[in-house]
């Protein structure tokens, strides 16, 4: 396992969609400590209310990214919760996302390779020749003239994005 899941492309964004910036911070705290953390401990470190931290941990739990262990204090009768961040699960979710992105990009790339595309100066949309003729070469969104797109740069962008995603996919697959 690398020192942090956050070094993977898109991992931070993934955690942010699950539980915002706090989810990222909690993951960092957990990884640094390399063992379970209590919600009180995290709250103290992040200067947040325990209830706020718990909300985020519960959201992460819902996605399978965190799990808790409950222990009862025999003196007070109160329960305390210690949490674990499932970094492997984060990587599994990330892998799913990568696979989806790769598929989408490859579809887009082969579509653009096989069609002469047209677009207005504002790049409202990319329209294949056959459709552009139907619109009489006027952008259906803004009405400006549709012109042939030089898609060499877009192809290069697609390729470099694909290359990066595939490399990351390989790295993740080796770990999980
Ligand atoms: Zn337009």
mmCIF file of N, CA, C and O in Angstrom, residues 61-167:
data_model
loop_
_atom_site.group_PDB
_atom_site.id
_atom_site.type_symbol
_atom_site.label_atom_id
_atom_site.label_comp_id
_atom_site.label_asym_id
_atom_site.label_seq_id
_atom_site.Cartn_x
_atom_site.Cartn_y
_atom_site.Cartn_z
ATOM 1 N N UNK A 61 -19.313 6.039 5.954
ATOM 2 C CA UNK A 61 -19.737 4.682 6.301
ATOM 3 C C UNK A 61 -20.786 4.174 5.317
ATOM 4 O O UNK A 61 -20.766 3.016 4.894
ATOM 5 N N UNK A 62 -21.667 5.051 4.934
ATOM 6 C CA UNK A 62 -22.729 4.712 3.981
ATOM 7 C C UNK A 62 -22.158 4.228 2.649
ATOM 8 O O UNK A 62 -22.708 3.362 1.995
ATOM 9 N N UNK A 63 -21.018 4.799 2.279
ATOM 10 C CA UNK A 63 -20.371 4.376 1.028
ATOM 11 C C UNK A 63 -19.336 3.264 1.259
ATOM 12 O O UNK A 63 -18.611 2.881 0.349
ATOM 13 N N UNK A 64 -19.276 2.790 2.498
ATOM 14 C CA UNK A 64 -18.364 1.692 2.807
ATOM 15 C C UNK A 64 -16.912 2.109 2.978
ATOM 16 O O UNK A 64 -16.016 1.283 3.003
ATOM 17 N N UNK A 65 -16.716 3.421 3.089
ATOM 18 C CA UNK A 65 -15.354 3.946 3.149
ATOM 19 C C UNK A 65 -14.837 4.044 4.592
ATOM 20 O O UNK A 65 -13.660 4.174 4.834
ATOM 21 N N UNK A 66 -15.753 3.969 5.553
ATOM 22 C CA UNK A 66 -15.305 3.951 6.947
ATOM 23 C C UNK A 66 -16.095 2.897 7.710
ATOM 24 O O UNK A 66 -17.196 2.515 7.288
ATOM 25 N N UNK A 67 -15.538 2.414 8.801
ATOM 26 C CA UNK A 67 -16.322 1.540 9.673
ATOM 27 C C UNK A 67 -15.953 1.843 11.108
ATOM 28 O O UNK A 67 -14.897 2.403 11.391
ATOM 29 N N UNK A 68 -16.856 1.504 12.018
ATOM 30 C CA UNK A 68 -16.600 1.868 13.412
ATOM 31 C C UNK A 68 -16.672 0.661 14.332
ATOM 32 O O UNK A 68 -17.250 -0.356 13.993
ATOM 33 N N UNK A 69 -16.044 0.834 15.460
ATOM 34 C CA UNK A 69 -16.113 -0.171 16.517
ATOM 35 C C UNK A 69 -16.608 0.546 17.760
ATOM 36 O O UNK A 69 -16.104 1.607 18.111
ATOM 37 N N UNK A 70 -17.602 -0.069 18.404
ATOM 38 C CA UNK A 70 -18.217 0.585 19.549
ATOM 39 C C UNK A 70 -17.728 -0.075 20.826
ATOM 40 O O UNK A 70 -17.732 -1.290 20.938
ATOM 41 N N UNK A 71 -17.296 0.748 21.755
ATOM 42 C CA UNK A 71 -16.914 0.170 23.048
ATOM 43 C C UNK A 71 -17.624 0.930 24.162
ATOM 44 O O UNK A 71 -17.804 2.148 24.084
ATOM 45 N N UNK A 72 -18.018 0.175 25.184
ATOM 46 C CA UNK A 72 -18.756 0.794 26.285
ATOM 47 C C UNK A 72 -17.799 1.056 27.443
ATOM 48 O O UNK A 72 -17.025 0.183 27.831
ATOM 49 N N UNK A 73 -17.875 2.274 27.930
ATOM 50 C CA UNK A 73 -17.085 2.608 29.102
ATOM 51 C C UNK A 73 -17.817 2.064 30.329
ATOM 52 O O UNK A 73 -18.945 2.453 30.617
ATOM 53 N N UNK A 74 -17.161 1.160 31.038
ATOM 54 C CA UNK A 74 -17.867 0.482 32.134
ATOM 55 C C UNK A 74 -18.187 1.424 33.292
ATOM 56 O O UNK A 74 -19.131 1.201 34.038
ATOM 57 N N UNK A 75 -17.419 2.489 33.425
ATOM 58 C CA UNK A 75 -17.676 3.432 34.516
ATOM 59 C C UNK A 75 -18.850 4.356 34.202
ATOM 60 O O UNK A 75 -19.758 4.524 34.988
ATOM 61 N N UNK A 76 -18.789 4.972 33.022
ATOM 62 C CA UNK A 76 -19.810 5.964 32.691
ATOM 63 C C UNK A 76 -21.010 5.355 31.984
ATOM 64 O O UNK A 76 -22.086 5.945 31.958
ATOM 65 N N UNK A 77 -20.811 4.189 31.390
ATOM 66 C CA UNK A 77 -21.901 3.585 30.630
ATOM 67 C C UNK A 77 -22.047 4.165 29.232
ATOM 68 O O UNK A 77 -22.918 3.773 28.463
ATOM 69 N N UNK A 78 -21.182 5.135 28.898
ATOM 70 C CA UNK A 78 -21.238 5.764 27.574
ATOM 71 C C UNK A 78 -20.511 4.912 26.546
ATOM 72 O O UNK A 78 -19.563 4.221 26.858
ATOM 73 N N UNK A 79 -20.981 5.049 25.341
ATOM 74 C CA UNK A 79 -20.299 4.342 24.259
ATOM 75 C C UNK A 79 -19.292 5.265 23.598
ATOM 76 O O UNK A 79 -19.532 6.470 23.471
ATOM 77 N N UNK A 80 -18.175 4.688 23.236
ATOM 78 C CA UNK A 80 -17.278 5.498 22.408
ATOM 79 C C UNK A 80 -17.033 4.766 21.096
ATOM 80 O O UNK A 80 -17.092 3.532 21.023
ATOM 81 N N UNK A 81 -16.837 5.547 20.079
ATOM 82 C CA UNK A 81 -16.689 4.984 18.738
ATOM 83 C C UNK A 81 -15.291 5.227 18.200
ATOM 84 O O UNK A 81 -14.819 6.362 18.204
ATOM 85 N N UNK A 82 -14.643 4.160 17.779
ATOM 86 C CA UNK A 82 -13.375 4.369 17.096
ATOM 87 C C UNK A 82 -13.565 3.956 15.636
ATOM 88 O O UNK A 82 -14.266 2.991 15.332
ATOM 89 N N UNK A 83 -12.959 4.743 14.779
ATOM 90 C CA UNK A 83 -13.220 4.620 13.345
ATOM 91 C C UNK A 83 -11.988 4.194 12.569
ATOM 92 O O UNK A 83 -10.870 4.542 12.916
ATOM 93 N N UNK A 84 -12.290 3.494 11.529
ATOM 94 C CA UNK A 84 -11.242 3.059 10.613
ATOM 95 C C UNK A 84 -11.637 3.548 9.225
ATOM 96 O O UNK A 84 -12.819 3.503 8.881
ATOM 97 N N UNK A 85 -10.676 4.041 8.476
ATOM 98 C CA UNK A 85 -10.969 4.451 7.100
ATOM 99 C C UNK A 85 -10.541 3.320 6.169
ATOM 100 O O UNK A 85 -9.405 2.862 6.217
ATOM 101 N N UNK A 86 -11.478 2.876 5.378
ATOM 102 C CA UNK A 86 -11.218 1.741 4.479
ATOM 103 C C UNK A 86 -10.561 2.236 3.198
ATOM 104 O O UNK A 86 -11.239 2.469 2.198
ATOM 105 N N UNK A 87 -9.248 2.400 3.279
ATOM 106 C CA UNK A 87 -8.562 2.967 2.113
ATOM 107 C C UNK A 87 -8.655 2.044 0.892
ATOM 108 O O UNK A 87 -8.682 2.509 -0.235
ATOM 109 N N UNK A 88 -8.732 0.739 1.150
ATOM 110 C CA UNK A 88 -8.876 -0.185 0.024
ATOM 111 C C UNK A 88 -10.195 0.049 -0.717
ATOM 112 O O UNK A 88 -10.251 0.023 -1.942
ATOM 113 N N UNK A 89 -11.235 0.321 0.073
ATOM 114 C CA UNK A 89 -12.540 0.603 -0.534
ATOM 115 C C UNK A 89 -12.499 1.901 -1.354
ATOM 116 O O UNK A 89 -13.127 2.001 -2.406
ATOM 117 N N UNK A 90 -11.745 2.885 -0.854
ATOM 118 C CA UNK A 90 -11.583 4.131 -1.607
ATOM 119 C C UNK A 90 -10.985 3.804 -2.980
ATOM 120 O O UNK A 90 -11.451 4.290 -4.014
ATOM 121 N N UNK A 91 -9.985 2.942 -2.968
ATOM 122 C CA UNK A 91 -9.326 2.569 -4.221
ATOM 123 C C UNK A 91 -10.255 1.776 -5.132
ATOM 124 O O UNK A 91 -10.222 1.939 -6.348
ATOM 125 N N UNK A 92 -11.090 0.932 -4.535
ATOM 126 C CA UNK A 92 -12.053 0.179 -5.351
ATOM 127 C C UNK A 92 -13.024 1.121 -6.055
ATOM 128 O O UNK A 92 -13.314 0.954 -7.243
ATOM 129 N N UNK A 93 -13.518 2.101 -5.309
ATOM 130 C CA UNK A 93 -14.429 3.086 -5.898
ATOM 131 C C UNK A 93 -13.727 3.880 -6.988
ATOM 132 O O UNK A 93 -14.291 4.172 -8.034
ATOM 133 N N UNK A 94 -12.471 4.208 -6.705
ATOM 134 C CA UNK A 94 -11.687 4.985 -7.657
ATOM 135 C C UNK A 94 -11.455 4.180 -8.946
ATOM 136 O O UNK A 94 -11.546 4.719 -10.039
ATOM 137 N N UNK A 95 -11.198 2.904 -8.767
ATOM 138 C CA UNK A 95 -10.984 2.039 -9.921
ATOM 139 C C UNK A 95 -12.241 1.992 -10.797
ATOM 140 O O UNK A 95 -12.155 2.123 -12.024
ATOM 141 N N UNK A 96 -13.401 1.838 -10.153
ATOM 142 C CA UNK A 96 -14.667 1.852 -10.895
ATOM 143 C C UNK A 96 -14.798 3.137 -11.701
ATOM 144 O O UNK A 96 -15.177 3.122 -12.863
ATOM 145 N N UNK A 97 -14.455 4.242 -11.049
ATOM 146 C CA UNK A 97 -14.556 5.553 -11.690
ATOM 147 C C UNK A 97 -13.592 5.657 -12.884
ATOM 148 O O UNK A 97 -13.957 6.167 -13.937
ATOM 149 N N UNK A 98 -12.378 5.160 -12.694
ATOM 150 C CA UNK A 98 -11.386 5.183 -13.770
ATOM 151 C C UNK A 98 -11.868 4.375 -14.967
ATOM 152 O O UNK A 98 -11.765 4.824 -16.106
ATOM 153 N N UNK A 99 -12.386 3.169 -14.693
ATOM 154 C CA UNK A 99 -12.843 2.305 -15.775
ATOM 155 C C UNK A 99 -13.953 2.995 -16.571
ATOM 156 O O UNK A 99 -13.954 2.988 -17.796
ATOM 157 N N UNK A 100 -14.864 3.625 -15.846
ATOM 158 C CA UNK A 100 -15.956 4.350 -16.489
ATOM 159 C C UNK A 100 -15.425 5.497 -17.345
ATOM 160 O O UNK A 100 -15.860 5.705 -18.478
ATOM 161 N N UNK A 101 -14.468 6.239 -16.794
ATOM 162 C CA UNK A 101 -13.906 7.386 -17.517
ATOM 163 C C UNK A 101 -13.169 6.941 -18.766
ATOM 164 O O UNK A 101 -13.253 7.603 -19.803
ATOM 165 N N UNK A 102 -12.428 5.850 -18.642
ATOM 166 C CA UNK A 102 -11.679 5.333 -19.785
ATOM 167 C C UNK A 102 -12.646 4.942 -20.906
ATOM 168 O O UNK A 102 -12.446 5.308 -22.063
ATOM 169 N N UNK A 103 -13.717 4.248 -20.523
ATOM 170 C CA UNK A 103 -14.721 3.844 -21.514
ATOM 171 C C UNK A 103 -15.301 5.051 -22.238
ATOM 172 O O UNK A 103 -15.396 5.076 -23.459
ATOM 173 N N UNK A 104 -15.703 6.036 -21.458
ATOM 174 C CA UNK A 104 -16.315 7.238 -22.029
ATOM 175 C C UNK A 104 -15.357 7.952 -22.975
ATOM 176 O O UNK A 104 -15.744 8.383 -24.059
ATOM 177 N N UNK A 105 -14.112 8.091 -22.522
ATOM 178 C CA UNK A 105 -13.112 8.791 -23.334
ATOM 179 C C UNK A 105 -12.831 8.044 -24.635
ATOM 180 O O UNK A 105 -12.679 8.660 -25.689
ATOM 181 N N UNK A 106 -12.761 6.721 -24.529
ATOM 182 C CA UNK A 106 -12.483 5.948 -25.738
ATOM 183 C C UNK A 106 -13.616 6.061 -26.746
ATOM 184 O O UNK A 106 -13.381 6.160 -27.946
ATOM 185 N N UNK A 107 -14.840 6.073 -26.226
ATOM 186 C CA UNK A 107 -16.004 6.247 -27.106
ATOM 187 C C UNK A 107 -15.951 7.600 -27.799
ATOM 188 O O UNK A 107 -16.150 7.714 -29.002
ATOM 189 N N UNK A 108 -15.667 8.605 -27.001
ATOM 190 C CA UNK A 108 -15.610 9.972 -27.516
ATOM 191 C C UNK A 108 -14.520 10.082 -28.574
ATOM 192 O O UNK A 108 -14.714 10.692 -29.629
ATOM 193 N N UNK A 109 -13.381 9.492 -28.265
ATOM 194 C CA UNK A 109 -12.234 9.571 -29.161
ATOM 195 C C UNK A 109 -12.556 8.883 -30.489
ATOM 196 O O UNK A 109 -12.317 9.454 -31.551
ATOM 197 N N UNK A 110 -13.124 7.684 -30.422
ATOM 198 C CA UNK A 110 -13.376 6.997 -31.686
ATOM 199 C C UNK A 110 -14.497 7.691 -32.462
ATOM 200 O O UNK A 110 -14.487 7.722 -33.686
ATOM 201 N N UNK A 111 -15.435 8.294 -31.750
ATOM 202 C CA UNK A 111 -16.480 9.063 -32.421
ATOM 203 C C UNK A 111 -15.858 10.225 -33.189
ATOM 204 O O UNK A 111 -16.140 10.435 -34.365
ATOM 205 N N UNK A 112 -14.987 10.942 -32.509
ATOM 206 C CA UNK A 112 -14.397 12.124 -33.149
ATOM 207 C C UNK A 112 -13.396 11.761 -34.237
ATOM 208 O O UNK A 112 -13.114 12.569 -35.113
ATOM 209 N N UNK A 113 -12.850 10.530 -34.131
ATOM 210 C CA UNK A 113 -11.937 10.092 -35.180
ATOM 211 C C UNK A 113 -12.691 9.767 -36.463
ATOM 212 O O UNK A 113 -12.188 9.949 -37.558
ATOM 213 N N UNK A 114 -13.917 9.274 -36.279
ATOM 214 C CA UNK A 114 -14.663 8.777 -37.426
ATOM 215 C C UNK A 114 -15.590 9.789 -38.087
ATOM 216 O O UNK A 114 -16.153 9.521 -39.123
ATOM 217 N N UNK A 115 -15.761 10.925 -37.419
ATOM 218 C CA UNK A 115 -16.653 11.919 -37.994
ATOM 219 C C UNK A 115 -15.929 13.244 -38.184
ATOM 220 O O UNK A 115 -15.112 13.617 -37.363
ATOM 221 N N UNK A 116 -16.275 13.907 -39.278
ATOM 222 C CA UNK A 116 -15.811 15.280 -39.438
ATOM 223 C C UNK A 116 -16.722 16.134 -38.570
ATOM 224 O O UNK A 116 -17.934 16.127 -38.750
ATOM 225 N N UNK A 117 -16.131 16.810 -37.602
ATOM 226 C CA UNK A 117 -16.954 17.564 -36.665
ATOM 227 C C UNK A 117 -16.952 19.049 -36.960
ATOM 228 O O UNK A 117 -15.974 19.603 -37.453
ATOM 229 N N UNK A 118 -18.066 19.667 -36.587
ATOM 230 C CA UNK A 118 -18.239 21.098 -36.791
ATOM 231 C C UNK A 118 -18.607 21.755 -35.477
ATOM 232 O O UNK A 118 -19.258 21.141 -34.631
ATOM 233 N N UNK A 119 -18.175 22.988 -35.355
ATOM 234 C CA UNK A 119 -18.497 23.730 -34.143
ATOM 235 C C UNK A 119 -18.482 25.227 -34.422
ATOM 236 O O UNK A 119 -17.848 25.680 -35.370
ATOM 237 N N UNK A 120 -19.191 25.976 -33.565
ATOM 238 C CA UNK A 120 -19.148 27.431 -33.701
ATOM 239 C C UNK A 120 -17.915 27.943 -32.959
ATOM 240 O O UNK A 120 -17.223 27.179 -32.294
ATOM 241 N N UNK A 121 -17.674 29.242 -33.018
ATOM 242 C CA UNK A 121 -16.494 29.815 -32.367
ATOM 243 C C UNK A 121 -16.538 29.656 -30.850
ATOM 244 O O UNK A 121 -15.520 29.579 -30.187
ATOM 245 N N UNK A 122 -17.775 29.605 -30.308
ATOM 246 C CA UNK A 122 -17.914 29.480 -28.851
ATOM 247 C C UNK A 122 -17.811 28.038 -28.377
ATOM 248 O O UNK A 122 -17.869 27.776 -27.167
ATOM 249 N N UNK A 123 -17.690 27.110 -29.328
ATOM 250 C CA UNK A 123 -17.642 25.671 -28.994
ATOM 251 C C UNK A 123 -18.839 25.213 -28.179
ATOM 252 O O UNK A 123 -18.687 24.464 -27.221
ATOM 253 N N UNK A 124 -20.029 25.672 -28.556
ATOM 254 C CA UNK A 124 -21.235 25.255 -27.822
ATOM 255 C C UNK A 124 -21.332 23.739 -27.807
ATOM 256 O O UNK A 124 -21.649 23.142 -26.786
ATOM 257 N N UNK A 125 -21.061 23.129 -28.958
ATOM 258 C CA UNK A 125 -21.214 21.684 -29.062
ATOM 259 C C UNK A 125 -20.406 21.209 -30.272
ATOM 260 O O UNK A 125 -20.062 22.006 -31.129
ATOM 261 N N UNK A 126 -20.122 19.904 -30.314
ATOM 262 C CA UNK A 126 -19.446 19.347 -31.482
ATOM 263 C C UNK A 126 -20.461 18.535 -32.284
ATOM 264 O O UNK A 126 -21.086 17.619 -31.769
ATOM 265 N N UNK A 127 -20.617 18.922 -33.521
ATOM 266 C CA UNK A 127 -21.694 18.366 -34.330
ATOM 267 C C UNK A 127 -21.112 17.693 -35.568
ATOM 268 O O UNK A 127 -20.314 18.293 -36.289
ATOM 269 N N UNK A 128 -21.502 16.423 -35.818
ATOM 270 C CA UNK A 128 -20.993 15.778 -37.027
ATOM 271 C C UNK A 128 -21.540 16.427 -38.304
ATOM 272 O O UNK A 128 -22.613 17.034 -38.279
ATOM 273 N N UNK A 129 -20.792 16.272 -39.368
ATOM 274 C CA UNK A 129 -21.121 16.899 -40.648
ATOM 275 C C UNK A 129 -22.587 16.703 -41.039
ATOM 276 O O UNK A 129 -23.279 17.654 -41.401
ATOM 277 N N UNK A 130 -23.056 15.438 -40.949
ATOM 278 C CA UNK A 130 -24.422 15.115 -41.379
ATOM 279 C C UNK A 130 -25.464 15.960 -40.654
ATOM 280 O O UNK A 130 -26.468 16.371 -41.237
ATOM 281 N N UNK A 131 -25.214 16.188 -39.359
ATOM 282 C CA UNK A 131 -26.169 16.985 -38.571
ATOM 283 C C UNK A 131 -25.983 18.465 -38.874
ATOM 284 O O UNK A 131 -26.956 19.221 -38.980
ATOM 285 N N UNK A 132 -24.730 18.860 -39.062
ATOM 286 C CA UNK A 132 -24.435 20.272 -39.359
ATOM 287 C C UNK A 132 -25.157 20.716 -40.631
ATOM 288 O O UNK A 132 -25.671 21.842 -40.698
ATOM 289 N N UNK A 133 -25.226 19.836 -41.628
ATOM 290 C CA UNK A 133 -25.931 20.207 -42.864
ATOM 291 C C UNK A 133 -27.415 20.418 -42.572
ATOM 292 O O UNK A 133 -28.035 21.309 -43.132
ATOM 293 N N UNK A 134 -27.967 19.598 -41.676
ATOM 294 C CA UNK A 134 -29.385 19.753 -41.324
ATOM 295 C C UNK A 134 -29.642 21.118 -40.707
ATOM 296 O O UNK A 134 -30.688 21.714 -40.898
ATOM 297 N N UNK A 135 -28.678 21.590 -39.934
ATOM 298 C CA UNK A 135 -28.813 22.912 -39.305
ATOM 299 C C UNK A 135 -28.345 24.026 -40.233
ATOM 300 O O UNK A 135 -28.220 25.175 -39.803
ATOM 301 N N UNK A 136 -28.041 23.670 -41.475
ATOM 302 C CA UNK A 136 -27.548 24.634 -42.472
ATOM 303 C C UNK A 136 -26.307 25.359 -41.942
ATOM 304 O O UNK A 136 -26.126 26.548 -42.140
ATOM 305 N N UNK A 137 -25.482 24.619 -41.224
ATOM 306 C CA UNK A 137 -24.218 25.120 -40.679
ATOM 307 C C UNK A 137 -24.393 26.334 -39.777
ATOM 308 O O UNK A 137 -23.581 27.232 -39.729
ATOM 309 N N UNK A 138 -25.516 26.302 -39.026
ATOM 310 C CA UNK A 138 -25.700 27.333 -38.000
ATOM 311 C C UNK A 138 -25.800 26.618 -36.655
ATOM 312 O O UNK A 138 -26.522 25.628 -36.528
ATOM 313 N N UNK A 139 -25.067 27.122 -35.682
ATOM 314 C CA UNK A 139 -25.057 26.478 -34.362
ATOM 315 C C UNK A 139 -26.473 26.444 -33.779
ATOM 316 O O UNK A 139 -27.124 27.485 -33.678
ATOM 317 N N UNK A 140 -26.966 25.246 -33.410
ATOM 318 C CA UNK A 140 -28.330 25.168 -32.856
ATOM 319 C C UNK A 140 -28.475 25.881 -31.512
ATOM 320 O O UNK A 140 -29.582 26.202 -31.100
ATOM 321 N N UNK A 141 -27.350 26.170 -30.859
ATOM 322 C CA UNK A 141 -27.431 26.837 -29.553
ATOM 323 C C UNK A 141 -27.392 28.355 -29.688
ATOM 324 O O UNK A 141 -28.178 29.050 -29.078
ATOM 325 N N UNK A 142 -26.439 28.850 -30.501
ATOM 326 C CA UNK A 142 -26.260 30.305 -30.534
ATOM 327 C C UNK A 142 -26.469 30.906 -31.921
ATOM 328 O O UNK A 142 -26.482 32.123 -32.078
ATOM 329 N N UNK A 143 -26.638 30.068 -32.924
ATOM 330 C CA UNK A 143 -26.936 30.577 -34.257
ATOM 331 C C UNK A 143 -25.728 31.011 -35.067
ATOM 332 O O UNK A 143 -25.858 31.357 -36.235
ATOM 333 N N UNK A 144 -24.528 30.963 -34.457
ATOM 334 C CA UNK A 144 -23.321 31.363 -35.185
ATOM 335 C C UNK A 144 -22.953 30.301 -36.218
ATOM 336 O O UNK A 144 -23.447 29.173 -36.182
ATOM 337 N N UNK A 145 -22.070 30.701 -37.120
ATOM 338 C CA UNK A 145 -21.657 29.797 -38.188
ATOM 339 C C UNK A 145 -20.895 28.586 -37.637
ATOM 340 O O UNK A 145 -20.043 28.711 -36.771
ATOM 341 N N UNK A 146 -21.233 27.410 -38.196
ATOM 342 C CA UNK A 146 -20.510 26.197 -37.810
ATOM 343 C C UNK A 146 -19.344 25.968 -38.760
ATOM 344 O O UNK A 146 -19.508 26.025 -39.973
ATOM 345 N N UNK A 147 -18.178 25.745 -38.185
ATOM 346 C CA UNK A 147 -16.993 25.513 -39.012
ATOM 347 C C UNK A 147 -16.339 24.187 -38.647
ATOM 348 O O UNK A 147 -16.506 23.703 -37.528
ATOM 349 N N UNK A 148 -15.583 23.658 -39.589
ATOM 350 C CA UNK A 148 -14.905 22.380 -39.344
ATOM 351 C C UNK A 148 -13.951 22.519 -38.152
ATOM 352 O O UNK A 148 -13.243 23.517 -38.027
ATOM 353 N N UNK A 149 -13.943 21.521 -37.287
ATOM 354 C CA UNK A 149 -13.109 21.555 -36.093
ATOM 355 C C UNK A 149 -11.763 20.907 -36.393
ATOM 356 O O UNK A 149 -11.706 19.833 -36.974
ATOM 357 N N UNK A 150 -10.704 21.591 -35.991
ATOM 358 C CA UNK A 150 -9.396 20.964 -36.083
ATOM 359 C C UNK A 150 -9.238 20.161 -34.791
ATOM 360 O O UNK A 150 -8.976 20.723 -33.736
ATOM 361 N N UNK A 151 -9.435 18.868 -34.883
ATOM 362 C CA UNK A 151 -9.489 18.112 -33.628
ATOM 363 C C UNK A 151 -8.169 17.447 -33.247
ATOM 364 O O UNK A 151 -8.141 16.587 -32.391
ATOM 365 N N UNK A 152 -7.093 17.859 -33.872
ATOM 366 C CA UNK A 152 -5.797 17.263 -33.526
ATOM 367 C C UNK A 152 -5.453 17.479 -32.061
ATOM 368 O O UNK A 152 -4.982 16.573 -31.383
ATOM 369 N N UNK A 153 -5.693 18.702 -31.601
ATOM 370 C CA UNK A 153 -5.354 19.008 -30.214
ATOM 371 C C UNK A 153 -6.255 18.211 -29.260
ATOM 372 O O UNK A 153 -5.789 17.674 -28.257
ATOM 373 N N UNK A 154 -7.541 18.138 -29.618
ATOM 374 C CA UNK A 154 -8.471 17.364 -28.782
ATOM 375 C C UNK A 154 -8.048 15.900 -28.722
ATOM 376 O O UNK A 154 -8.103 15.280 -27.673
ATOM 377 N N UNK A 155 -7.627 15.371 -29.856
ATOM 378 C CA UNK A 155 -7.174 13.977 -29.889
ATOM 379 C C UNK A 155 -5.983 13.776 -28.954
ATOM 380 O O UNK A 155 -5.912 12.800 -28.231
ATOM 381 N N UNK A 156 -5.077 14.724 -28.993
ATOM 382 C CA UNK A 156 -3.893 14.634 -28.131
ATOM 383 C C UNK A 156 -4.297 14.686 -26.668
ATOM 384 O O UNK A 156 -3.758 13.949 -25.846
ATOM 385 N N UNK A 157 -5.248 15.567 -26.365
ATOM 386 C CA UNK A 157 -5.741 15.655 -24.982
ATOM 387 C C UNK A 157 -6.385 14.341 -24.550
ATOM 388 O O UNK A 157 -6.135 13.855 -23.452
ATOM 389 N N UNK A 158 -7.215 13.800 -25.426
ATOM 390 C CA UNK A 158 -7.856 12.512 -25.117
ATOM 391 C C UNK A 158 -6.801 11.450 -24.837
ATOM 392 O O UNK A 158 -6.902 10.690 -23.891
ATOM 393 N N UNK A 159 -5.802 11.413 -25.726
ATOM 394 C CA UNK A 159 -4.772 10.396 -25.586
ATOM 395 C C UNK A 159 -3.993 10.527 -24.284
ATOM 396 O O UNK A 159 -3.738 9.530 -23.613
ATOM 397 N N UNK A 160 -3.626 11.759 -23.948
ATOM 398 C CA UNK A 160 -2.838 11.892 -22.713
ATOM 399 C C UNK A 160 -3.692 11.605 -21.485
ATOM 400 O O UNK A 160 -3.212 11.020 -20.515
ATOM 401 N N UNK A 161 -4.981 11.982 -21.539
ATOM 402 C CA UNK A 161 -5.868 11.647 -20.417
ATOM 403 C C UNK A 161 -6.020 10.138 -20.284
ATOM 404 O O UNK A 161 -5.977 9.590 -19.181
ATOM 405 N N UNK A 162 -6.197 9.475 -21.419
ATOM 406 C CA UNK A 162 -6.345 8.017 -21.413
ATOM 407 C C UNK A 162 -5.099 7.335 -20.867
ATOM 408 O O UNK A 162 -5.189 6.413 -20.053
ATOM 409 N N UNK A 163 -3.977 7.829 -21.307
ATOM 410 C CA UNK A 163 -2.713 7.235 -20.862
ATOM 411 C C UNK A 163 -2.574 7.343 -19.342
ATOM 412 O O UNK A 163 -2.239 6.381 -18.662
ATOM 413 N N UNK A 164 -2.875 8.530 -18.833
ATOM 414 C CA UNK A 164 -2.766 8.763 -17.394
ATOM 415 C C UNK A 164 -3.730 7.849 -16.637
ATOM 416 O O UNK A 164 -3.348 7.189 -15.674
ATOM 417 N N UNK A 165 -4.986 7.794 -17.094
ATOM 418 C CA UNK A 165 -5.986 6.978 -16.402
ATOM 419 C C UNK A 165 -5.634 5.497 -16.424
ATOM 420 O O UNK A 165 -5.823 4.779 -15.451
ATOM 421 N N UNK A 166 -5.097 5.044 -17.553
ATOM 422 C CA UNK A 166 -4.739 3.632 -17.653
ATOM 423 C C UNK A 166 -3.567 3.275 -16.746
ATOM 424 O O UNK A 166 -3.530 2.197 -16.152
ATOM 425 N N UNK A 167 -2.617 4.193 -16.642
ATOM 426 C CA UNK A 167 -1.488 3.973 -15.740
ATOM 427 C C UNK A 167 -1.980 3.857 -14.303
ATOM 428 O O UNK A 167 -1.568 2.977 -13.558
#
